[in-house]
Structures are given as C-alpha cells and as structure tokens.
PDB file of C-alpha atoms and ligand atoms in Angstrom:
ATOM      1  CA  MET A   1       0.201  -0.276  -0.175  1.00  0.00           C
ATOM      2  CA  PRO A   2       1.442   3.306  -0.761  1.00  0.00           C
ATOM      3  CA  ILE A   3       2.509   5.831   1.862  1.00  0.00           C
ATOM      4  CA  ILE A   4      -0.430   8.435   2.069  1.00  0.00           C
ATOM      5  CA  SER A   5       1.060  11.963   3.895  1.00  0.00           C
ATOM      6  CA  ASN A   6      -2.018  14.004   3.891  1.00  0.00           C
ATOM      7  CA  PRO A   7      -4.103  12.787   6.986  1.00  0.00           C
ATOM      8  CA  ASP A   8      -7.496  14.222   5.653  1.00  0.00           C
ATOM      9  CA  ILE A   9      -6.762  11.668   2.385  1.00  0.00           C
ATOM     10  CA  ARG A  10      -5.865   8.489   4.947  1.00  0.00           C
ATOM     11  CA  ARG A  11      -8.558   8.951   7.249  1.00  0.00           C
ATOM     12  CA  ALA A  12     -11.084   9.020   4.446  1.00  0.00           C
ATOM     13  CA  LEU A  13      -9.315   6.185   2.960  1.00  0.00           C
ATOM     14  CA  VAL A  14      -9.680   4.295   5.990  1.00  0.00           C
ATOM     15  CA  GLU A  15     -13.741   5.547   6.327  1.00  0.00           C
ATOM     16  CA  ARG A  16     -13.786   4.184   2.852  1.00  0.00           C
ATOM     17  CA  VAL A  17     -12.274   0.831   3.615  1.00  0.00           C
ATOM     18  CA  ARG A  18     -14.356  -0.004   6.484  1.00  0.00           C
ATOM     19  CA  TYR A  19     -17.413   1.131   4.577  1.00  0.00           C
ATOM     20  CA  TYR A  20     -16.705  -1.277   2.208  1.00  0.00           C
ATOM     21  CA  ASN A  21     -16.015  -4.026   4.711  1.00  0.00           C
ATOM     22  CA  GLU A  22     -19.394  -3.091   6.813  1.00  0.00           C
ATOM     23  CA  LEU A  23     -20.742  -4.723   3.030  1.00  0.00           C
ATOM     24  CA  GLY A  24     -18.773  -7.547   3.010  1.00  0.00           C
ATOM     25  CA  ILE A  25     -16.150  -6.452   0.690  1.00  0.00           C
ATOM     26  CA  TYR A  26     -12.343  -7.120   1.880  1.00  0.00           C
ATOM     27  CA  ASP A  27     -10.619  -7.300  -1.564  1.00  0.00           C
ATOM     28  CA  PHE A  28      -9.276  -4.009  -3.388  1.00  0.00           C
ATOM     29  CA  TYR A  29      -7.192  -3.773  -6.233  1.00  0.00           C
ATOM     30  CA  ARG A  30      -4.970  -1.047  -6.937  1.00  0.00           C
ATOM     31  CA  ARG A  31      -5.021   1.167 -10.854  1.00  0.00           C
ATOM     32  CA  GLU A  32      -2.422   1.236 -12.928  1.00  0.00           C
ATOM     33  CA  GLY A  33      -0.950   4.572 -12.192  1.00  0.00           C
ATOM     34  CA  MET A  34      -2.049   5.125  -8.766  1.00  0.00           C
ATOM     35  CA  ALA A  35       1.578   7.098  -8.034  1.00  0.00           C
ATOM     36  CA  LEU A  36       0.491   9.580 -10.004  1.00  0.00           C
ATOM     37  CA  LEU A  37      -2.174  10.673  -7.281  1.00  0.00           C
ATOM     38  CA  ALA A  38       0.023  12.406  -5.274  1.00  0.00           C
ATOM     39  CA  ASN A  39      -0.749  15.849  -6.565  1.00  0.00           C
ATOM     40  CA  ARG A  40      -4.173  15.471  -6.827  1.00  0.00           C
ATOM     41  CA  ALA A  41      -7.020  16.953  -4.897  1.00  0.00           C
ATOM     42  CA  PRO A  42      -8.293  14.332  -1.949  1.00  0.00           C
ATOM     43  CA  SER A  43     -11.857  14.049  -3.680  1.00  0.00           C
ATOM     44  CA  ASP A  44      -9.946  12.859  -6.844  1.00  0.00           C
ATOM     45  CA  GLU A  45      -8.050  10.277  -5.092  1.00  0.00           C
ATOM     46  CA  LEU A  46     -11.195   9.021  -2.919  1.00  0.00           C
ATOM     47  CA  ASN A  47     -13.034   8.861  -5.977  1.00  0.00           C
ATOM     48  CA  ASP A  48     -10.323   6.592  -7.925  1.00  0.00           C
ATOM     49  CA  LEU A  49     -10.056   3.923  -5.326  1.00  0.00           C
ATOM     50  CA  SER A  50     -11.141   0.614  -6.950  1.00  0.00           C
ATOM     51  CA  ALA A  51     -14.638   1.039  -6.298  1.00  0.00           C
ATOM     52  CA  PRO A  52     -16.539  -2.172  -6.826  1.00  0.00           C
ATOM     53  CA  THR A  53     -19.809  -0.927  -7.757  1.00  0.00           C
ATOM     54  CA  SER A  54     -21.104   1.651 -11.039  1.00  0.00           C
ATOM     55  CA  GLU A  55     -22.577   4.047  -8.543  1.00  0.00           C
ATOM     56  CA  PRO A  56     -19.315   5.907  -7.080  1.00  0.00           C
ATOM     57  CA  GLU A  57     -21.305   9.131  -6.248  1.00  0.00           C
ATOM     58  CA  GLN A  58     -23.663   7.499  -4.393  1.00  0.00           C
ATOM     59  CA  ARG A  59     -21.278   5.297  -2.602  1.00  0.00           C
ATOM     60  CA  GLU A  60     -19.246   8.558  -1.769  1.00  0.00           C
ATOM     61  CA  GLU A  61     -22.164  10.277  -0.203  1.00  0.00           C
ATOM     62  CA  MET A  62     -23.166   7.450   1.738  1.00  0.00           C
ATOM     63  CA  ALA A  63     -19.156   6.766   3.259  1.00  0.00           C
ATOM     64  CA  ARG A  64     -19.178  10.357   4.348  1.00  0.00           C
ATOM     65  CA  LYS A  65     -22.629   9.534   6.613  1.00  0.00           C
ATOM     66  CA  LYS A  66     -20.798   6.646   8.285  1.00  0.00           C
ATOM     67  CA  SER A  67     -17.460   9.020   8.951  1.00  0.00           C
ATOM     68  CA  THR A  68     -18.536   9.687  12.566  1.00  0.00           C
ATOM     69  CA  ALA A  69     -18.256   6.413  13.896  1.00  0.00           C
ATOM     70  CA  VAL A  70     -14.789   6.092  12.911  1.00  0.00           C
ATOM     71  CA  ALA A  71     -12.184   5.597  16.099  1.00  0.00           C
ATOM     72  CA  PRO A  72      -9.251   7.596  15.995  1.00  0.00           C
ATOM     73  CA  VAL A  73      -6.996   5.017  15.434  1.00  0.00           C
ATOM     74  CA  ALA A  74      -3.414   4.331  13.609  1.00  0.00           C
ATOM     75  CA  GLU A  75      -4.890   4.611  10.220  1.00  0.00           C
ATOM     76  CA  GLU A  76      -2.228   2.711   8.220  1.00  0.00           C
ATOM     77  CA  LYS A  77      -2.569  -0.516  10.486  1.00  0.00           C
ATOM     78  CA  LEU A  78      -6.414  -0.088  10.419  1.00  0.00           C
ATOM     79  CA  VAL A  79      -6.512  -0.023   6.544  1.00  0.00           C
ATOM     80  CA  ALA A  80      -4.147  -3.113   6.782  1.00  0.00           C
ATOM     81  CA  VAL A  81      -6.601  -4.853   9.433  1.00  0.00           C
ATOM     82  CA  LEU A  82      -9.467  -4.126   7.410  1.00  0.00           C
ATOM     83  CA  SER A  83      -8.407  -4.902   3.932  1.00  0.00           C
ATOM     84  CA  THR A  84      -8.336  -8.595   5.269  1.00  0.00           C
ATOM     85  CA  ARG A  85     -11.198 -10.716   4.750  1.00  0.00           C
ATOM     86  CA  PRO A  86     -11.629 -13.421   8.094  1.00  0.00           C
ATOM     87  CA  GLU A  87     -11.928 -16.153   5.955  1.00  0.00           C
ATOM     88  CA  HIS A  88      -8.555 -14.840   3.973  1.00  0.00           C
ATOM     89  CA  ASN A  89      -6.052 -17.598   3.646  1.00  0.00           C
ATOM     90  CA  VAL A  90      -8.562 -19.821   4.917  1.00  0.00           C
ATOM     91  CA  THR A  91      -8.240 -23.084   2.146  1.00  0.00           C
ATOM     92  CA  ASP A  92     -10.905 -25.312   3.917  1.00  0.00           C
ATOM     93  CA  PRO A  93     -14.290 -24.533   2.327  1.00  0.00           C
ATOM     94  CA  ILE A  94     -15.541 -25.273   5.408  1.00  0.00           C
ATOM     95  CA  ALA A  95     -13.988 -23.278   7.783  1.00  0.00           C
ATOM     96  CA  ALA A  96     -14.207 -20.204   5.432  1.00  0.00           C
ATOM     97  CA  LEU A  97     -18.478 -20.322   4.918  1.00  0.00           C
ATOM     98  CA  LYS A  98     -18.497 -20.371   8.704  1.00  0.00           C
ATOM     99  CA  LEU A  99     -16.321 -17.447   9.160  1.00  0.00           C
ATOM    100  CA  ILE A 100     -18.153 -15.831   6.352  1.00  0.00           C
ATOM    101  CA  ARG A 101     -21.225 -16.494   8.218  1.00  0.00           C
ATOM    102  CA  GLU A 102     -19.973 -15.050  11.342  1.00  0.00           C
ATOM    103  CA  ASP A 103     -18.963 -11.830   9.602  1.00  0.00           C
ATOM    104  CA  LEU A 104     -22.360 -11.704   8.212  1.00  0.00           C
ATOM    105  CA  GLY A 105     -23.961 -11.735  11.481  1.00  0.00           C
ATOM    106  CA  ASP A 106     -27.437 -10.766  12.284  1.00  0.00           C
ATOM    107  CA  CYS A 107     -27.048  -8.235   9.484  1.00  0.00           C
ATOM    108  CA  THR A 108     -28.721  -5.074   9.172  1.00  0.00           C
ATOM    109  CA  ARG A 109     -26.818  -3.904   5.985  1.00  0.00           C
ATOM    110  CA  CYS A 110     -29.937  -3.433   3.938  1.00  0.00           C
ATOM    111  CA  GLN A 111     -33.871  -2.494   4.461  1.00  0.00           C
ATOM    112  CA  LEU A 112     -34.868  -6.367   3.828  1.00  0.00           C
ATOM    113  CA  HIS A 113     -33.320  -6.996   7.460  1.00  0.00           C
ATOM    114  CA  LYS A 114     -36.463  -5.000   8.670  1.00  0.00           C
ATOM    115  CA  GLN A 115     -39.015  -5.902   6.138  1.00  0.00           C
ATOM    116  CA  GLY A 116     -40.328  -9.149   7.820  1.00  0.00           C
ATOM    117  CA  ARG A 117     -37.855 -11.691   7.578  1.00  0.00           C
ATOM    118  CA  LYS A 118     -38.038 -14.345  10.350  1.00  0.00           C
ATOM    119  CA  GLN A 119     -34.025 -15.021   9.275  1.00  0.00           C
ATOM    120  CA  ILE A 120     -31.216 -15.280   7.329  1.00  0.00           C
ATOM    121  CA  VAL A 121     -31.224 -17.942   4.774  1.00  0.00           C
ATOM    122  CA  PHE A 122     -27.413 -18.274   4.323  1.00  0.00           C
ATOM    123  CA  GLY A 123     -27.010 -21.395   2.227  1.00  0.00           C
ATOM    124  CA  VAL A 124     -26.810 -24.971   2.151  1.00  0.00           C
ATOM    125  CA  GLY A 125     -24.919 -28.444   0.720  1.00  0.00           C
ATOM    126  CA  ASN A 126     -21.882 -29.859   0.443  1.00  0.00           C
ATOM    127  CA  PRO A 127     -18.727 -26.839   0.912  1.00  0.00           C
ATOM    128  CA  HIS A 128     -16.441 -28.866  -1.679  1.00  0.00           C
ATOM    129  CA  ALA A 129     -19.293 -29.043  -4.077  1.00  0.00           C
ATOM    130  CA  ASP A 130     -18.642 -29.054  -7.857  1.00  0.00           C
ATOM    131  CA  LEU A 131     -21.982 -27.337  -8.754  1.00  0.00           C
ATOM    132  CA  MET A 132     -23.471 -24.928  -6.982  1.00  0.00           C
ATOM    133  CA  PHE A 133     -26.843 -23.456  -7.715  1.00  0.00           C
ATOM    134  CA  VAL A 134     -27.613 -19.690  -7.245  1.00  0.00           C
ATOM    135  CA  GLY A 135     -31.104 -18.124  -7.240  1.00  0.00           C
ATOM    136  CA  GLU A 136     -32.901 -15.081  -6.292  1.00  0.00           C
ATOM    137  CA  GLY A 137     -33.849 -14.660  -2.955  1.00  0.00           C
ATOM    138  CA  PRO A 138     -36.080 -16.648  -0.042  1.00  0.00           C
ATOM    139  CA  GLY A 139     -39.674 -17.198  -0.058  1.00  0.00           C
ATOM    140  CA  ALA A 140     -41.776 -17.839   3.007  1.00  0.00           C
ATOM    141  CA  ASP A 141     -41.057 -21.711   3.215  1.00  0.00           C
ATOM    142  CA  GLU A 142     -37.084 -20.512   2.830  1.00  0.00           C
ATOM    143  CA  ASP A 143     -37.700 -17.709   5.485  1.00  0.00           C
ATOM    144  CA  THR A 144     -39.608 -20.426   7.837  1.00  0.00           C
ATOM    145  CA  GLN A 145     -36.774 -23.016   7.583  1.00  0.00           C
ATOM    146  CA  GLY A 146     -33.827 -20.819   7.213  1.00  0.00           C
ATOM    147  CA  GLU A 147     -32.961 -22.968   4.086  1.00  0.00           C
ATOM    148  CA  PRO A 148     -33.039 -21.870   0.387  1.00  0.00           C
ATOM    149  CA  PHE A 149     -35.147 -24.155  -2.223  1.00  0.00           C
ATOM    150  CA  VAL A 150     -37.530 -25.882   0.595  1.00  0.00           C
ATOM    151  CA  GLY A 151     -40.811 -25.464  -1.136  1.00  0.00           C
ATOM    152  CA  ARG A 152     -42.651 -26.102  -4.018  1.00  0.00           C
ATOM    153  CA  ALA A 153     -39.845 -24.552  -6.258  1.00  0.00           C
ATOM    154  CA  GLY A 154     -37.030 -26.278  -3.900  1.00  0.00           C
ATOM    155  CA  GLN A 155     -38.853 -29.590  -4.587  1.00  0.00           C
ATOM    156  CA  LEU A 156     -38.360 -28.788  -8.386  1.00  0.00           C
ATOM    157  CA  LEU A 157     -34.829 -27.743  -7.791  1.00  0.00           C
ATOM    158  CA  ASN A 158     -34.222 -31.351  -5.827  1.00  0.00           C
ATOM    159  CA  ASN A 159     -36.077 -33.350  -9.075  1.00  0.00           C
ATOM    160  CA  MET A 160     -33.604 -31.316 -11.675  1.00  0.00           C
ATOM    161  CA  ILE A 161     -30.477 -32.148  -9.308  1.00  0.00           C
ATOM    162  CA  LYS A 162     -31.579 -35.694  -9.098  1.00  0.00           C
ATOM    163  CA  ALA A 163     -32.011 -35.971 -13.008  1.00  0.00           C
ATOM    164  CA  MET A 164     -28.762 -35.208 -13.162  1.00  0.00           C
ATOM    165  CA  GLY A 165     -27.598 -37.938 -11.217  1.00  0.00           C
ATOM    166  CA  ILE A 166     -26.376 -36.561  -8.164  1.00  0.00           C
ATOM    167  CA  ARG A 167     -28.156 -35.423  -4.938  1.00  0.00           C
ATOM    168  CA  ARG A 168     -29.102 -32.545  -3.159  1.00  0.00           C
ATOM    169  CA  GLU A 169     -26.103 -32.702  -0.418  1.00  0.00           C
ATOM    170  CA  ASP A 170     -23.779 -33.051  -3.368  1.00  0.00           C
ATOM    171  CA  VAL A 171     -24.581 -29.582  -4.643  1.00  0.00           C
ATOM    172  CA  TYR A 172     -24.374 -26.158  -2.903  1.00  0.00           C
ATOM    173  CA  ILE A 173     -27.422 -24.047  -3.482  1.00  0.00           C
ATOM    174  CA  ALA A 174     -27.539 -20.136  -2.369  1.00  0.00           C
ATOM    175  CA  ASN A 175     -29.287 -16.966  -3.142  1.00  0.00           C
ATOM    176  CA  VAL A 176     -28.233 -13.614  -4.139  1.00  0.00           C
ATOM    177  CA  VAL A 177     -30.167 -11.947  -1.251  1.00  0.00           C
ATOM    178  CA  LYS A 178     -30.150 -13.809   2.232  1.00  0.00           C
ATOM    179  CA  CYS A 179     -33.785 -12.235   3.804  1.00  0.00           C
ATOM    180  CA  ARG A 180     -37.007 -12.652   1.962  1.00  0.00           C
ATOM    181  CA  PRO A 181     -38.204  -9.524   0.442  1.00  0.00           C
ATOM    182  CA  PRO A 182     -41.663  -8.879   1.453  1.00  0.00           C
ATOM    183  CA  GLY A 183     -44.465 -10.802  -0.364  1.00  0.00           C
ATOM    184  CA  ASN A 184     -41.532 -12.335  -2.637  1.00  0.00           C
ATOM    185  CA  ARG A 185     -40.879  -9.232  -4.773  1.00  0.00           C
ATOM    186  CA  THR A 186     -37.378  -9.228  -6.873  1.00  0.00           C
ATOM    187  CA  PRO A 187     -35.042  -7.881  -4.726  1.00  0.00           C
ATOM    188  CA  GLU A 188     -33.895  -4.288  -5.449  1.00  0.00           C
ATOM    189  CA  ARG A 189     -30.970  -3.154  -6.709  1.00  0.00           C
ATOM    190  CA  ASP A 190     -29.458  -1.788  -3.720  1.00  0.00           C
ATOM    191  CA  GLU A 191     -30.492  -4.701  -1.555  1.00  0.00           C
ATOM    192  CA  CYS A 192     -28.621  -7.326  -4.283  1.00  0.00           C
ATOM    193  CA  GLU A 193     -25.837  -4.777  -4.342  1.00  0.00           C
ATOM    194  CA  THR A 194     -25.407  -4.790  -0.579  1.00  0.00           C
ATOM    195  CA  CYS A 195     -25.565  -8.679  -0.037  1.00  0.00           C
ATOM    196  CA  SER A 196     -24.231 -10.127  -3.219  1.00  0.00           C
ATOM    197  CA  PRO A 197     -21.231  -9.762  -1.722  1.00  0.00           C
ATOM    198  CA  PHE A 198     -21.230 -12.073   0.976  1.00  0.00           C
ATOM    199  CA  LEU A 199     -22.201 -14.577  -1.848  1.00  0.00           C
ATOM    200  CA  MET A 200     -18.891 -13.515  -3.817  1.00  0.00           C
ATOM    201  CA  ARG A 201     -17.360 -14.752  -1.138  1.00  0.00           C
ATOM    202  CA  GLN A 202     -19.047 -17.975  -0.501  1.00  0.00           C
ATOM    203  CA  ILE A 203     -18.017 -18.917  -4.023  1.00  0.00           C
ATOM    204  CA  ALA A 204     -14.835 -17.901  -3.741  1.00  0.00           C
ATOM    205  CA  ALA A 205     -14.441 -19.950  -0.530  1.00  0.00           C
ATOM    206  CA  ILE A 206     -16.252 -23.267  -2.151  1.00  0.00           C
ATOM    207  CA  LYS A 207     -14.923 -23.292  -5.262  1.00  0.00           C
ATOM    208  CA  PRO A 208     -17.107 -24.790  -7.604  1.00  0.00           C
ATOM    209  CA  LYS A 209     -16.344 -25.751 -11.224  1.00  0.00           C
ATOM    210  CA  VAL A 210     -19.979 -25.079 -12.336  1.00  0.00           C
ATOM    211  CA  ILE A 211     -22.177 -22.220 -11.408  1.00  0.00           C
ATOM    212  CA  VAL A 212     -25.877 -22.254 -12.549  1.00  0.00           C
ATOM    213  CA  ALA A 213     -27.910 -18.970 -11.816  1.00  0.00           C
ATOM    214  CA  LEU A 214     -31.282 -19.800 -11.611  1.00  0.00           C
ATOM    215  CA  GLY A 215     -33.648 -17.178 -13.589  1.00  0.00           C
ATOM    216  CA  ALA A 216     -32.849 -14.215 -15.021  1.00  0.00           C
ATOM    217  CA  VAL A 217     -32.295 -11.709 -11.222  1.00  0.00           C
ATOM    218  CA  SER A 218     -29.649 -14.361 -10.556  1.00  0.00           C
ATOM    219  CA  ALA A 219     -28.166 -13.762 -13.824  1.00  0.00           C
ATOM    220  CA  LYS A 220     -28.164 -10.706 -13.803  1.00  0.00           C
ATOM    221  CA  ASN A 221     -26.486 -10.002 -10.472  1.00  0.00           C
ATOM    222  CA  LEU A 222     -23.825 -12.663 -11.145  1.00  0.00           C
ATOM    223  CA  LEU A 223     -23.103 -11.645 -14.570  1.00  0.00           C
ATOM    224  CA  ALA A 224     -23.664  -7.713 -14.597  1.00  0.00           C
ATOM    225  CA  ILE A 225     -25.500  -8.165 -17.802  1.00  0.00           C
ATOM    226  CA  ASN A 226     -28.713  -6.513 -18.455  1.00  0.00           C
ATOM    227  CA  ALA A 227     -30.237  -9.112 -20.989  1.00  0.00           C
ATOM    228  CA  PRO A 228     -33.580 -11.337 -21.763  1.00  0.00           C
ATOM    229  CA  MET A 229     -33.108 -14.967 -20.605  1.00  0.00           C
ATOM    230  CA  SER A 230     -33.411 -15.987 -24.193  1.00  0.00           C
ATOM    231  CA  GLU A 231     -30.092 -14.402 -24.642  1.00  0.00           C
ATOM    232  CA  LEU A 232     -28.547 -15.300 -21.310  1.00  0.00           C
ATOM    233  CA  ARG A 233     -29.197 -19.042 -21.670  1.00  0.00           C
ATOM    234  CA  GLY A 234     -27.752 -21.531 -23.726  1.00  0.00           C
ATOM    235  CA  ARG A 235     -24.083 -20.823 -23.243  1.00  0.00           C
ATOM    236  CA  PHE A 236     -21.080 -21.166 -20.402  1.00  0.00           C
ATOM    237  CA  TYR A 237     -19.775 -17.651 -18.964  1.00  0.00           C
ATOM    238  CA  ASP A 238     -16.069 -17.322 -17.439  1.00  0.00           C
ATOM    239  CA  PHE A 239     -16.735 -16.298 -14.026  1.00  0.00           C
ATOM    240  CA  MET A 240     -14.750 -14.933 -11.200  1.00  0.00           C
ATOM    241  CA  PRO A 241     -16.538 -13.752  -8.201  1.00  0.00           C
ATOM    242  CA  ALA A 242     -16.552  -9.762  -8.152  1.00  0.00           C
ATOM    243  CA  GLY A 243     -14.358  -8.173  -5.595  1.00  0.00           C
ATOM    244  CA  VAL A 244     -12.717 -11.080  -3.449  1.00  0.00           C
ATOM    245  CA  ARG A 245      -9.770 -13.008  -4.370  1.00  0.00           C
ATOM    246  CA  SER A 246     -10.206 -16.718  -3.807  1.00  0.00           C
ATOM    247  CA  SER A 247      -7.431 -18.797  -1.039  1.00  0.00           C
ATOM    248  CA  ASP A 248      -6.636 -20.820  -4.129  1.00  0.00           C
ATOM    249  CA  PRO A 249      -4.285 -19.560  -6.558  1.00  0.00           C
ATOM    250  CA  ASN A 250      -5.180 -22.616  -8.347  1.00  0.00           C
ATOM    251  CA  TRP A 251      -9.030 -22.006  -8.716  1.00  0.00           C
ATOM    252  CA  GLN A 252      -9.220 -20.352 -12.309  1.00  0.00           C
ATOM    253  CA  GLY A 253     -13.245 -19.519 -11.375  1.00  0.00           C
ATOM    254  CA  ALA A 254     -16.015 -21.220 -12.558  1.00  0.00           C
ATOM    255  CA  LYS A 255     -18.229 -21.605 -15.971  1.00  0.00           C
ATOM    256  CA  LEU A 256     -21.337 -20.271 -15.186  1.00  0.00           C
ATOM    257  CA  ALA A 257     -24.239 -21.467 -16.901  1.00  0.00           C
ATOM    258  CA  VAL A 258     -28.220 -19.783 -16.718  1.00  0.00           C
ATOM    259  CA  THR A 259     -31.539 -21.110 -16.621  1.00  0.00           C
ATOM    260  CA  TYR A 260     -34.694 -20.744 -15.482  1.00  0.00           C
ATOM    261  CA  HIS A 261     -35.954 -20.628 -12.025  1.00  0.00           C
ATOM    262  CA  PRO A 262     -37.885 -23.643 -10.808  1.00  0.00           C
ATOM    263  CA  ALA A 263     -40.990 -20.978  -9.562  1.00  0.00           C
ATOM    264  CA  PHE A 264     -40.973 -20.073 -13.165  1.00  0.00           C
ATOM    265  CA  LEU A 265     -40.933 -23.760 -14.526  1.00  0.00           C
ATOM    266  CA  LEU A 266     -44.232 -24.373 -11.964  1.00  0.00           C
ATOM    267  CA  ARG A 267     -45.891 -21.239 -13.635  1.00  0.00           C
ATOM    268  CA  ASP A 268     -44.816 -22.610 -17.036  1.00  0.00           C
ATOM    269  CA  PRO A 269     -43.997 -26.528 -17.116  1.00  0.00           C
ATOM    270  CA  ARG A 270     -43.408 -26.017 -21.131  1.00  0.00           C
ATOM    271  CA  GLN A 271     -39.865 -24.228 -20.441  1.00  0.00           C
ATOM    272  CA  LYS A 272     -38.979 -27.521 -18.581  1.00  0.00           C
ATOM    273  CA  GLY A 273     -37.442 -28.942 -21.518  1.00  0.00           C
ATOM    274  CA  GLU A 274     -35.402 -25.711 -22.227  1.00  0.00           C
ATOM    275  CA  ALA A 275     -34.392 -25.801 -18.726  1.00  0.00           C
ATOM    276  CA  TRP A 276     -33.236 -29.604 -18.925  1.00  0.00           C
ATOM    277  CA  LYS A 277     -31.095 -28.769 -22.425  1.00  0.00           C
ATOM    278  CA  ASP A 278     -29.040 -26.274 -19.637  1.00  0.00           C
ATOM    279  CA  LEU A 279     -28.548 -28.824 -17.305  1.00  0.00           C
ATOM    280  CA  GLN A 280     -27.387 -31.186 -19.920  1.00  0.00           C
ATOM    281  CA  MET A 281     -24.579 -28.514 -21.155  1.00  0.00           C
ATOM    282  CA  VAL A 282     -23.799 -28.677 -17.168  1.00  0.00           C
ATOM    283  CA  MET A 283     -23.705 -32.449 -17.018  1.00  0.00           C
ATOM    284  CA  LYS A 284     -21.476 -32.771 -20.077  1.00  0.00           C
ATOM    285  CA  TYR A 285     -18.712 -30.641 -18.742  1.00  0.00           C
ATOM    286  CA  LEU A 286     -18.927 -32.333 -15.231  1.00  0.00           C
ATOM    287  CA  GLY A 287     -18.934 -35.487 -16.743  1.00  0.00           C
ATOM    288  CA  LEU A 288     -22.464 -36.399 -14.998  1.00  0.00           C
ATOM    289  CA  GLU A 289     -24.312 -39.165 -16.321  1.00  0.00           C
ATOM    290  CA  PRO A 290     -28.039 -39.437 -15.816  1.00  0.00           C
ATOM    291  CA  PRO A 291     -29.424 -42.050 -13.276  1.00  0.00           C
ATOM    292  CA  LYS A 292     -30.318 -45.419 -14.869  1.00  0.00           C
ATOM    293  CA  LYS A 293     -34.247 -46.250 -15.053  1.00  0.00           C
ATOM    294  CA  SER A 294     -33.588 -48.221 -12.285  1.00  0.00           C
ATOM    295  CA  GLU A 295     -32.092 -46.186  -9.644  1.00  0.00           C
TER     296      GLU A 295
HETATM  297  S1  SF4 B   1     -30.588  -9.194   2.719  1.00  0.00           S
HETATM  298 FE1  SF4 B   1     -28.296  -9.529   2.866  1.00  0.00          FE
HETATM  299  S2  SF4 B   1     -27.273  -7.639   3.238  1.00  0.00           S
HETATM  300 FE2  SF4 B   1     -29.613  -7.464   3.668  1.00  0.00          FE
HETATM  301  S3  SF4 B   1     -30.357  -7.948   5.957  1.00  0.00           S
HETATM  302 FE3  SF4 B   1     -30.877  -9.258   4.699  1.00  0.00          FE
HETATM  303  S4  SF4 B   1     -28.167 -10.676   4.780  1.00  0.00           S
HETATM  304 FE4  SF4 B   1     -28.454  -8.438   5.326  1.00  0.00          FE
END
C-alpha cells in the first residue's frame, strides 16, 4: 500500500475501506498509475479507489454519512487489518464459510432486515461442491426453515438435481439476497448490491467448477449483464466472483450457466425441456450421467 502523507486523505481512505468491509467487501485492487495521484485533490484520489460498484457518487455520499463512527486509531494499521477478509488464506471451505457466516452476523446492512424476515437464509449444501446453484432470494418456506429452495420450487430443483444423477447434498445452494423480500417481490438493486458480496465470498470459498444461475435476477446480478433470458441461456460464461480473491491461487473461476428459476417452471412447465437442455450442458461439462431407470 502506498504511503499517504495527507492525514485527511488517509482518514478518508480508512473510512472508505471500513464502509466496504461493512458491506462484506475486503479485497481491493490497485489501479495502474496510482503513483500519479500524489498531486491531485483529495476528492479525485478517493474517487479513484477501486470502487466495486457502478455508483461512485452515491457510495461517496454514504461513506461520508458513516464517518462519524470511525474511531481515531492508527490509520495505516487499520487499513491493513480491514483489508483482510476473515476467511482470507483459509483454504478449508467449511471453515471459510463459517467465518463468512459469522461476519454476516445478524445482518442489518440493507432494508430487508426490517421487512418481516424471520431469519437469514445463508446457504446449504456441500462446501466442497463442484456444482453450485444460485437463486434470487428466500421465499416464505425458506424464510421459515432457514434453508434455500425448500418449498414447491425447491422440490422441483431437487428433481432437477436428481435428474442430473446427483443428490441435493452434493451441491451447494444459495441466493443473491439472504433475507426474504416482502410478498416475494423481486429484490431491489441496492439490496442485491449490498448482499451479493457475501455470495461472492461464499463462491470464492467453495470454488465450484460450475455455477447455475436460476432465473434472470440471479443471472443479471452474477454476470452484471442486463439481457433477457433468451439471450442469457444456452452458453457458458467464465465467472470469477467480483471483489474477492479465492484463497486458492489455482482456482481459475467457474463456468456459469443460466437456466429458468424453478418457480417459473412451475408456472410454465412447457419450459422444462429448455431447462433440461441447460442442465445437460452442465452435465456434459462435469461428466455427469443421468441415473439409470432402475435407480
Ligand atoms: S438481504 Fe443480505 S444485506 Fe440485506 S439484511 Fe439480509 S443478509 Fe443483510
């Protein structure tokens, strides 16, 4: 980290890092040419920090609001400590997921915490999974049971997984947001942006070979692409979780496929054939065979 002599800039940097850490973002990337920043105004320098969001002006304003809570401590040390995710260098996915869950805590980072959630639905499954499914957010059943995809849509997802020749316990299942949006509405953009860093950290901890995004909300959030399902499906994307590095330098990211959300398939069963094509693409990549008829 370069030495920053201006105390105002240093303090502001600490505030900014702490703000991102509160959002679950711990890894930052230095842009080329940072050394040229020395002669620039403080506001320019702050805006050049590698902000992992697309709304720097808004984030800047939010960071200022939080500034009163920053304790007057040795800033350089604080930056160094705050820049390290709790699970940084933890290679065991079970331990890493536990640390991420602890870091999430009784989360109040977005408005969904006060809109009737019963509990946080963190994720479930095999921490060593090759295959991960990511949905949109918990529904009523998930909110009650604390586990993703346990209602009717979950039953269909279980059947989809079984048709791939594997079991639910073999995969890991999570959502973009971990609290139930009221009335099962689509999560707002700021809710997804606030919660998804924790999903990115879960992905980096699990290091799956393939991620299947279930539905357009999941796909758009993971891929940062705004496109209809017809364009998103039918191909693999190279995926690296945004804003976080895996503890395993050998993990080169996952392949990401997009398919329909099981809840949509319940409403329009005619699309099940299309979803099966998506899953077959994943099965081929992972070398999975559908179960024999007698199984
Ligand atoms: S949805 Fe995510 S960010 Fe929002 S309160 Fe729940 S756990 Fe926190």
